[in-house]
Amino acid sequence: MCGIVGYIGDKRAIDFLLDGLTKLEYRGYDSAGVAVNCGDNIFVEKAVGRLSSLKEKLKNNLPVGTVGIGHTRWATHGRPSDLNAHPHSDCHKNFFVVHNGIIENYLQLKEDLIAKGHKFISETDTEVVAHLVEESYHGDFVLAVRDVLSKIEGSYSLLFMSKFHPDTLIAAKQDNPLVVGIGKGENFIASDIPAIISFTRQTYILNDGDIAVVQKNSVNFINRQGLPIEKKIFHVKWNAAAAEKGGYEHFMLKEINEQPKAVRDTISPHLNGKVTFNELNWNEDFLNNINKIYIVACGTAYHAGLVGKFYIEKLVRKLVEVDLASEFRYRNPIVDDKTLVIVISQSGETLDTLAALKEAKKLGAKTLAVTNVVGSSIAREAEFVINTAAGPEIAVASTKAYTTQLILMFMLALYMAQISKSIPAAEIERLIKLLKKIPAQISETLSDVEPIKTFAQMYGFNDDVFYIGRSLDYCVALEGALKLKEISYIHAEAYASGELKHGTLALIVEGVPVIALATQKSVYEKTLSNIKEVKARDAIVIGIAAAGDSELEKYLDHVIFVPDTDELLIPLLAVVPLQLLAYYAAITRGCDVDKPRNLAKSVTVE
Ligand code: F6R
């Protein structure tokens, strides 16, 4: 939540700040602001709303200074407004700060500062930080920042600028991401790599507790005690184009279409005749020592975890519980050194997931992170890490991250099955053969979007849509409903088909759209009878079925076919029409697909 950028060099800072904020707008977009040191004065401009409002305000008044900081906000404390937008400053406008995260003890600090005579103009937690620097400053900027960090509690990435020190920016990280990009005679600071990738691929990724003192020709790292830290340069492999729209109208559509490649890239490093995970190197003893597995995640990643449970339970025959990260650590989970906790996170920065991971570690569990961002906080915290290779996912609605998480969980289950010999080698071989076909089968699924567009146009203005399915189809239904809700704002609910008659069927009346997944052969007959139940109430039913299914069409208004494969792998195909349906429904309703209201890509607050 919230995006931070900073520039120090010889060029006009505003150019990088606006470019960087554009790339980070997915992190928050309810207001934005910049502060640029222009020598005699610090130029500040803020605007509520999208970044375009700030750009509009700046159009004829671009500051020329070469040092600056910027922010795009997702409101937590204080509603979106010009006054609550960052950067925030102290009483005398000598110190400016941008912040991503939450200062948990800000109310107490604010009271103390007000008692000392400080005047606050915003409702934010961040403003206390600016006043605290003012209070702690006695000529040494770094010392003042260190003093502030010793007083604040919570999660943050912070970037400080001072009128008194035009040659220095100071960044600090705790539980929220921050990278420093290294240029020639210029340096960049940002919440995430896409903001700096067009300028440099050489980066430092900050760890919790790190403080970066950034000047145009140097970056020095110290810890909270002021002791120097040695950091390794991290070379970003993906190029700038990977974080651009590449001719598509929206990032979401681009990312849906990137799925064949993303899935292929995720599979290929781990296939070598059999499934390999060099980064795990587990053996039979290791697996014998695990008697329980938790999968913990949020949102779409949680839905991938639900599918992962099926994979591991079916192929490895070990008990798996799936939990929402925001619930896991608050209910005293039964976790010990015989538990494996798998956390799934595209960004690797989701605060709830990170906190759940830390809790699991504290309780002695073995921990494995499945992330899409190498070097992310979650990747660094976990004992074991395996990566999806989706490339940067910019659209708020997750698509390619989900399918890559599914394929990696499938491969993880196969890997564990190979080690524990829980299924016959021939079955593993058969499944490997099928998984290799998945990228091409996703391409096939993507090749005929016209019927999906038509359905979206037909049902795009309905108030309610229901998704039903059994077994893995139910897991996919949950993901399909989330996609529709978050980008089209249509009320969508997913139900396990067998549950309908226990209550929900009361909502099914004439003309209500129901998306019915019927790809799971093992429960096909039962699914069919549930579909007939909703059809009998005159619902409009769109079926999702495997190619070759000649039954469903007999009963349904419309059927979308996906290529046939094993029922464990078919979720990777069945989800694609649901992603497209959500996308085109949002387009039909004129919604801002890549930046849905109230949401942000990376949720680094609780
Ligand atoms: C929905 C979506 C979110 C994320 C969730 C977890 O489309 O993107 O539900 O899946 O916020 O994010 P990560 O995977 O980054 O931990």
PDB file of N, CA and C in Angstrom, residues 406-454:
ATOM      1  N   LEU A 406      -0.464 -22.099  -8.969  1.00  0.00           N
ATOM      2  CA  LEU A 406      -1.077 -23.431  -9.088  1.00  0.00           C
ATOM      3  C   LEU A 406      -0.068 -24.442  -9.645  1.00  0.00           C
ATOM      4  N   ILE A 407       0.625 -24.056 -10.701  1.00  0.00           N
ATOM      5  CA  ILE A 407       1.518 -25.040 -11.333  1.00  0.00           C
ATOM      6  C   ILE A 407       2.692 -25.349 -10.395  1.00  0.00           C
ATOM      7  N   LEU A 408       3.151 -24.326  -9.660  1.00  0.00           N
ATOM      8  CA  LEU A 408       4.275 -24.579  -8.754  1.00  0.00           C
ATOM      9  C   LEU A 408       3.834 -25.459  -7.581  1.00  0.00           C
ATOM     10  N   MET A 409       2.617 -25.253  -7.088  1.00  0.00           N
ATOM     11  CA  MET A 409       2.110 -26.112  -6.010  1.00  0.00           C
ATOM     12  C   MET A 409       1.941 -27.548  -6.517  1.00  0.00           C
ATOM     13  N   PHE A 410       1.523 -27.660  -7.776  1.00  0.00           N
ATOM     14  CA  PHE A 410       1.360 -28.997  -8.356  1.00  0.00           C
ATOM     15  C   PHE A 410       2.724 -29.692  -8.436  1.00  0.00           C
ATOM     16  N   MET A 411       3.719 -28.933  -8.883  1.00  0.00           N
ATOM     17  CA  MET A 411       5.057 -29.516  -9.018  1.00  0.00           C
ATOM     18  C   MET A 411       5.652 -29.829  -7.646  1.00  0.00           C
ATOM     19  N   LEU A 412       5.358 -28.990  -6.680  1.00  0.00           N
ATOM     20  CA  LEU A 412       5.842 -29.251  -5.322  1.00  0.00           C
ATOM     21  C   LEU A 412       5.251 -30.567  -4.811  1.00  0.00           C
ATOM     22  N   ALA A 413       3.950 -30.756  -5.062  1.00  0.00           N
ATOM     23  CA  ALA A 413       3.302 -31.992  -4.616  1.00  0.00           C
ATOM     24  C   ALA A 413       3.915 -33.205  -5.338  1.00  0.00           C
ATOM     25  N   LEU A 414       4.181 -33.044  -6.642  1.00  0.00           N
ATOM     26  CA  LEU A 414       4.808 -34.151  -7.379  1.00  0.00           C
ATOM     27  C   LEU A 414       6.201 -34.446  -6.827  1.00  0.00           C
ATOM     28  N   TYR A 415       6.925 -33.377  -6.513  1.00  0.00           N
ATOM     29  CA  TYR A 415       8.283 -33.515  -5.962  1.00  0.00           C
ATOM     30  C   TYR A 415       8.234 -34.292  -4.637  1.00  0.00           C
ATOM     31  N   MET A 416       7.276 -33.923  -3.793  1.00  0.00           N
ATOM     32  CA  MET A 416       7.148 -34.612  -2.506  1.00  0.00           C
ATOM     33  C   MET A 416       6.713 -36.069  -2.733  1.00  0.00           C
ATOM     34  N   ALA A 417       5.844 -36.257  -3.731  1.00  0.00           N
ATOM     35  CA  ALA A 417       5.376 -37.616  -4.026  1.00  0.00           C
ATOM     36  C   ALA A 417       6.529 -38.483  -4.540  1.00  0.00           C
ATOM     37  N   GLN A 418       7.410 -37.879  -5.330  1.00  0.00           N
ATOM     38  CA  GLN A 418       8.586 -38.619  -5.823  1.00  0.00           C
ATOM     39  C   GLN A 418       9.429 -39.102  -4.649  1.00  0.00           C
ATOM     40  N   ILE A 419       9.648 -38.189  -3.696  1.00  0.00           N
ATOM     41  CA  ILE A 419      10.516 -38.524  -2.560  1.00  0.00           C
ATOM     42  C   ILE A 419       9.853 -39.573  -1.674  1.00  0.00           C
ATOM     43  N   SER A 420       8.572 -39.363  -1.380  1.00  0.00           N
ATOM     44  CA  SER A 420       7.927 -40.265  -0.413  1.00  0.00           C
ATOM     45  C   SER A 420       7.323 -41.495  -1.079  1.00  0.00           C
ATOM     46  N   LYS A 421       7.418 -41.519  -2.402  1.00  0.00           N
ATOM     47  CA  LYS A 421       6.871 -42.660  -3.182  1.00  0.00           C
ATOM     48  C   LYS A 421       5.404 -42.920  -2.818  1.00  0.00           C
ATOM     49  N   SER A 422       4.695 -41.838  -2.627  1.00  0.00           N
ATOM     50  CA  SER A 422       3.290 -41.965  -2.210  1.00  0.00           C
ATOM     51  C   SER A 422       2.374 -42.332  -3.371  1.00  0.00           C
ATOM     52  N   ILE A 423       2.837 -42.118  -4.604  1.00  0.00           N
ATOM     53  CA  ILE A 423       2.077 -42.602  -5.761  1.00  0.00           C
ATOM     54  C   ILE A 423       3.057 -43.312  -6.704  1.00  0.00           C
ATOM     55  N   PRO A 424       2.574 -44.195  -7.550  1.00  0.00           N
ATOM     56  CA  PRO A 424       3.498 -44.940  -8.415  1.00  0.00           C
ATOM     57  C   PRO A 424       4.277 -44.031  -9.378  1.00  0.00           C
ATOM     58  N   ALA A 425       5.486 -44.422  -9.689  1.00  0.00           N
ATOM     59  CA  ALA A 425       6.349 -43.634 -10.588  1.00  0.00           C
ATOM     60  C   ALA A 425       5.646 -43.407 -11.936  1.00  0.00           C
ATOM     61  N   ALA A 426       4.904 -44.406 -12.397  1.00  0.00           N
ATOM     62  CA  ALA A 426       4.232 -44.273 -13.697  1.00  0.00           C
ATOM     63  C   ALA A 426       3.182 -43.166 -13.660  1.00  0.00           C
ATOM     64  N   GLU A 427       2.540 -42.998 -12.518  1.00  0.00           N
ATOM     65  CA  GLU A 427       1.529 -41.950 -12.372  1.00  0.00           C
ATOM     66  C   GLU A 427       2.213 -40.567 -12.396  1.00  0.00           C
ATOM     67  N   ILE A 428       3.367 -40.492 -11.757  1.00  0.00           N
ATOM     68  CA  ILE A 428       4.111 -39.228 -11.781  1.00  0.00           C
ATOM     69  C   ILE A 428       4.495 -38.890 -13.224  1.00  0.00           C
ATOM     70  N   GLU A 429       4.975 -39.904 -13.919  1.00  0.00           N
ATOM     71  CA  GLU A 429       5.363 -39.712 -15.324  1.00  0.00           C
ATOM     72  C   GLU A 429       4.177 -39.209 -16.161  1.00  0.00           C
ATOM     73  N   ARG A 430       3.025 -39.830 -15.936  1.00  0.00           N
ATOM     74  CA  ARG A 430       1.822 -39.434 -16.684  1.00  0.00           C
ATOM     75  C   ARG A 430       1.470 -37.963 -16.386  1.00  0.00           C
ATOM     76  N   LEU A 431       1.529 -37.599 -15.121  1.00  0.00           N
ATOM     77  CA  LEU A 431       1.163 -36.225 -14.747  1.00  0.00           C
ATOM     78  C   LEU A 431       2.179 -35.214 -15.297  1.00  0.00           C
ATOM     79  N   ILE A 432       3.456 -35.609 -15.315  1.00  0.00           N
ATOM     80  CA  ILE A 432       4.475 -34.701 -15.867  1.00  0.00           C
ATOM     81  C   ILE A 432       4.183 -34.449 -17.350  1.00  0.00           C
ATOM     82  N   LYS A 433       3.855 -35.522 -18.041  1.00  0.00           N
ATOM     83  CA  LYS A 433       3.525 -35.380 -19.473  1.00  0.00           C
ATOM     84  C   LYS A 433       2.381 -34.385 -19.660  1.00  0.00           C
ATOM     85  N   LEU A 434       1.382 -34.496 -18.807  1.00  0.00           N
ATOM     86  CA  LEU A 434       0.216 -33.614 -18.932  1.00  0.00           C
ATOM     87  C   LEU A 434       0.554 -32.178 -18.537  1.00  0.00           C
ATOM     88  N   LEU A 435       1.383 -32.031 -17.515  1.00  0.00           N
ATOM     89  CA  LEU A 435       1.679 -30.654 -17.073  1.00  0.00           C
ATOM     90  C   LEU A 435       2.484 -29.897 -18.131  1.00  0.00           C
ATOM     91  N   LYS A 436       3.294 -30.640 -18.895  1.00  0.00           N
ATOM     92  CA  LYS A 436       4.060 -29.988 -19.971  1.00  0.00           C
ATOM     93  C   LYS A 436       3.135 -29.392 -21.031  1.00  0.00           C
ATOM     94  N   LYS A 437       1.953 -29.968 -21.157  1.00  0.00           N
ATOM     95  CA  LYS A 437       1.026 -29.487 -22.201  1.00  0.00           C
ATOM     96  C   LYS A 437       0.253 -28.250 -21.760  1.00  0.00           C
ATOM     97  N   ILE A 438       0.276 -27.956 -20.483  1.00  0.00           N
ATOM     98  CA  ILE A 438      -0.595 -26.892 -19.960  1.00  0.00           C
ATOM     99  C   ILE A 438      -0.369 -25.522 -20.627  1.00  0.00           C
ATOM    100  N   PRO A 439       0.889 -25.063 -20.811  1.00  0.00           N
ATOM    101  CA  PRO A 439       1.041 -23.739 -21.436  1.00  0.00           C
ATOM    102  C   PRO A 439       0.339 -23.654 -22.794  1.00  0.00           C
ATOM    103  N   ALA A 440       0.503 -24.689 -23.619  1.00  0.00           N
ATOM    104  CA  ALA A 440      -0.153 -24.670 -24.940  1.00  0.00           C
ATOM    105  C   ALA A 440      -1.666 -24.726 -24.765  1.00  0.00           C
ATOM    106  N   GLN A 441      -2.129 -25.461 -23.782  1.00  0.00           N
ATOM    107  CA  GLN A 441      -3.587 -25.546 -23.570  1.00  0.00           C
ATOM    108  C   GLN A 441      -4.159 -24.216 -23.058  1.00  0.00           C
ATOM    109  N   ILE A 442      -3.351 -23.479 -22.288  1.00  0.00           N
ATOM    110  CA  ILE A 442      -3.833 -22.141 -21.870  1.00  0.00           C
ATOM    111  C   ILE A 442      -3.937 -21.256 -23.114  1.00  0.00           C
ATOM    112  N   SER A 443      -2.934 -21.340 -23.996  1.00  0.00           N
ATOM    113  CA  SER A 443      -2.988 -20.545 -25.245  1.00  0.00           C
ATOM    114  C   SER A 443      -4.263 -20.868 -26.014  1.00  0.00           C
ATOM    115  N   GLU A 444      -4.567 -22.159 -26.079  1.00  0.00           N
ATOM    116  CA  GLU A 444      -5.778 -22.575 -26.792  1.00  0.00           C
ATOM    117  C   GLU A 444      -7.021 -21.953 -26.136  1.00  0.00           C
ATOM    118  N   THR A 445      -7.034 -21.956 -24.817  1.00  0.00           N
ATOM    119  CA  THR A 445      -8.189 -21.394 -24.087  1.00  0.00           C
ATOM    120  C   THR A 445      -8.331 -19.906 -24.376  1.00  0.00           C
ATOM    121  N   LEU A 446      -7.171 -19.263 -24.597  1.00  0.00           N
ATOM    122  CA  LEU A 446      -7.185 -17.815 -24.821  1.00  0.00           C
ATOM    123  C   LEU A 446      -7.537 -17.442 -26.258  1.00  0.00           C
ATOM    124  N   SER A 447      -7.590 -18.471 -27.120  1.00  0.00           N
ATOM    125  CA  SER A 447      -7.703 -18.134 -28.540  1.00  0.00           C
ATOM    126  C   SER A 447      -9.129 -17.754 -28.965  1.00  0.00           C
ATOM    127  N   ASP A 448     -10.113 -18.076 -28.125  1.00  0.00           N
ATOM    128  CA  ASP A 448     -11.478 -17.755 -28.556  1.00  0.00           C
ATOM    129  C   ASP A 448     -12.213 -16.963 -27.468  1.00  0.00           C
ATOM    130  N   VAL A 449     -11.997 -15.664 -27.485  1.00  0.00           N
ATOM    131  CA  VAL A 449     -12.587 -14.852 -26.403  1.00  0.00           C
ATOM    132  C   VAL A 449     -13.953 -14.283 -26.771  1.00  0.00           C
ATOM    133  N   GLU A 450     -14.333 -14.391 -28.047  1.00  0.00           N
ATOM    134  CA  GLU A 450     -15.572 -13.720 -28.475  1.00  0.00           C
ATOM    135  C   GLU A 450     -16.820 -14.143 -27.671  1.00  0.00           C
ATOM    136  N   PRO A 451     -17.039 -15.470 -27.486  1.00  0.00           N
ATOM    137  CA  PRO A 451     -18.240 -15.832 -26.704  1.00  0.00           C
ATOM    138  C   PRO A 451     -18.190 -15.248 -25.293  1.00  0.00           C
ATOM    139  N   ILE A 452     -16.984 -15.203 -24.726  1.00  0.00           N
ATOM    140  CA  ILE A 452     -16.866 -14.695 -23.346  1.00  0.00           C
ATOM    141  C   ILE A 452     -17.221 -13.209 -23.319  1.00  0.00           C
ATOM    142  N   LYS A 453     -16.738 -12.479 -24.335  1.00  0.00           N
ATOM    143  CA  LYS A 453     -17.071 -11.043 -24.438  1.00  0.00           C
ATOM    144  C   LYS A 453     -18.587 -10.883 -24.499  1.00  0.00           C
ATOM    145  N   THR A 454     -19.212 -11.738 -25.311  1.00  0.00           N
ATOM    146  CA  THR A 454     -20.671 -11.639 -25.476  1.00  0.00           C
ATOM    147  C   THR A 454     -21.381 -11.885 -24.151  1.00  0.00           C
TER     148      THR A 454
END
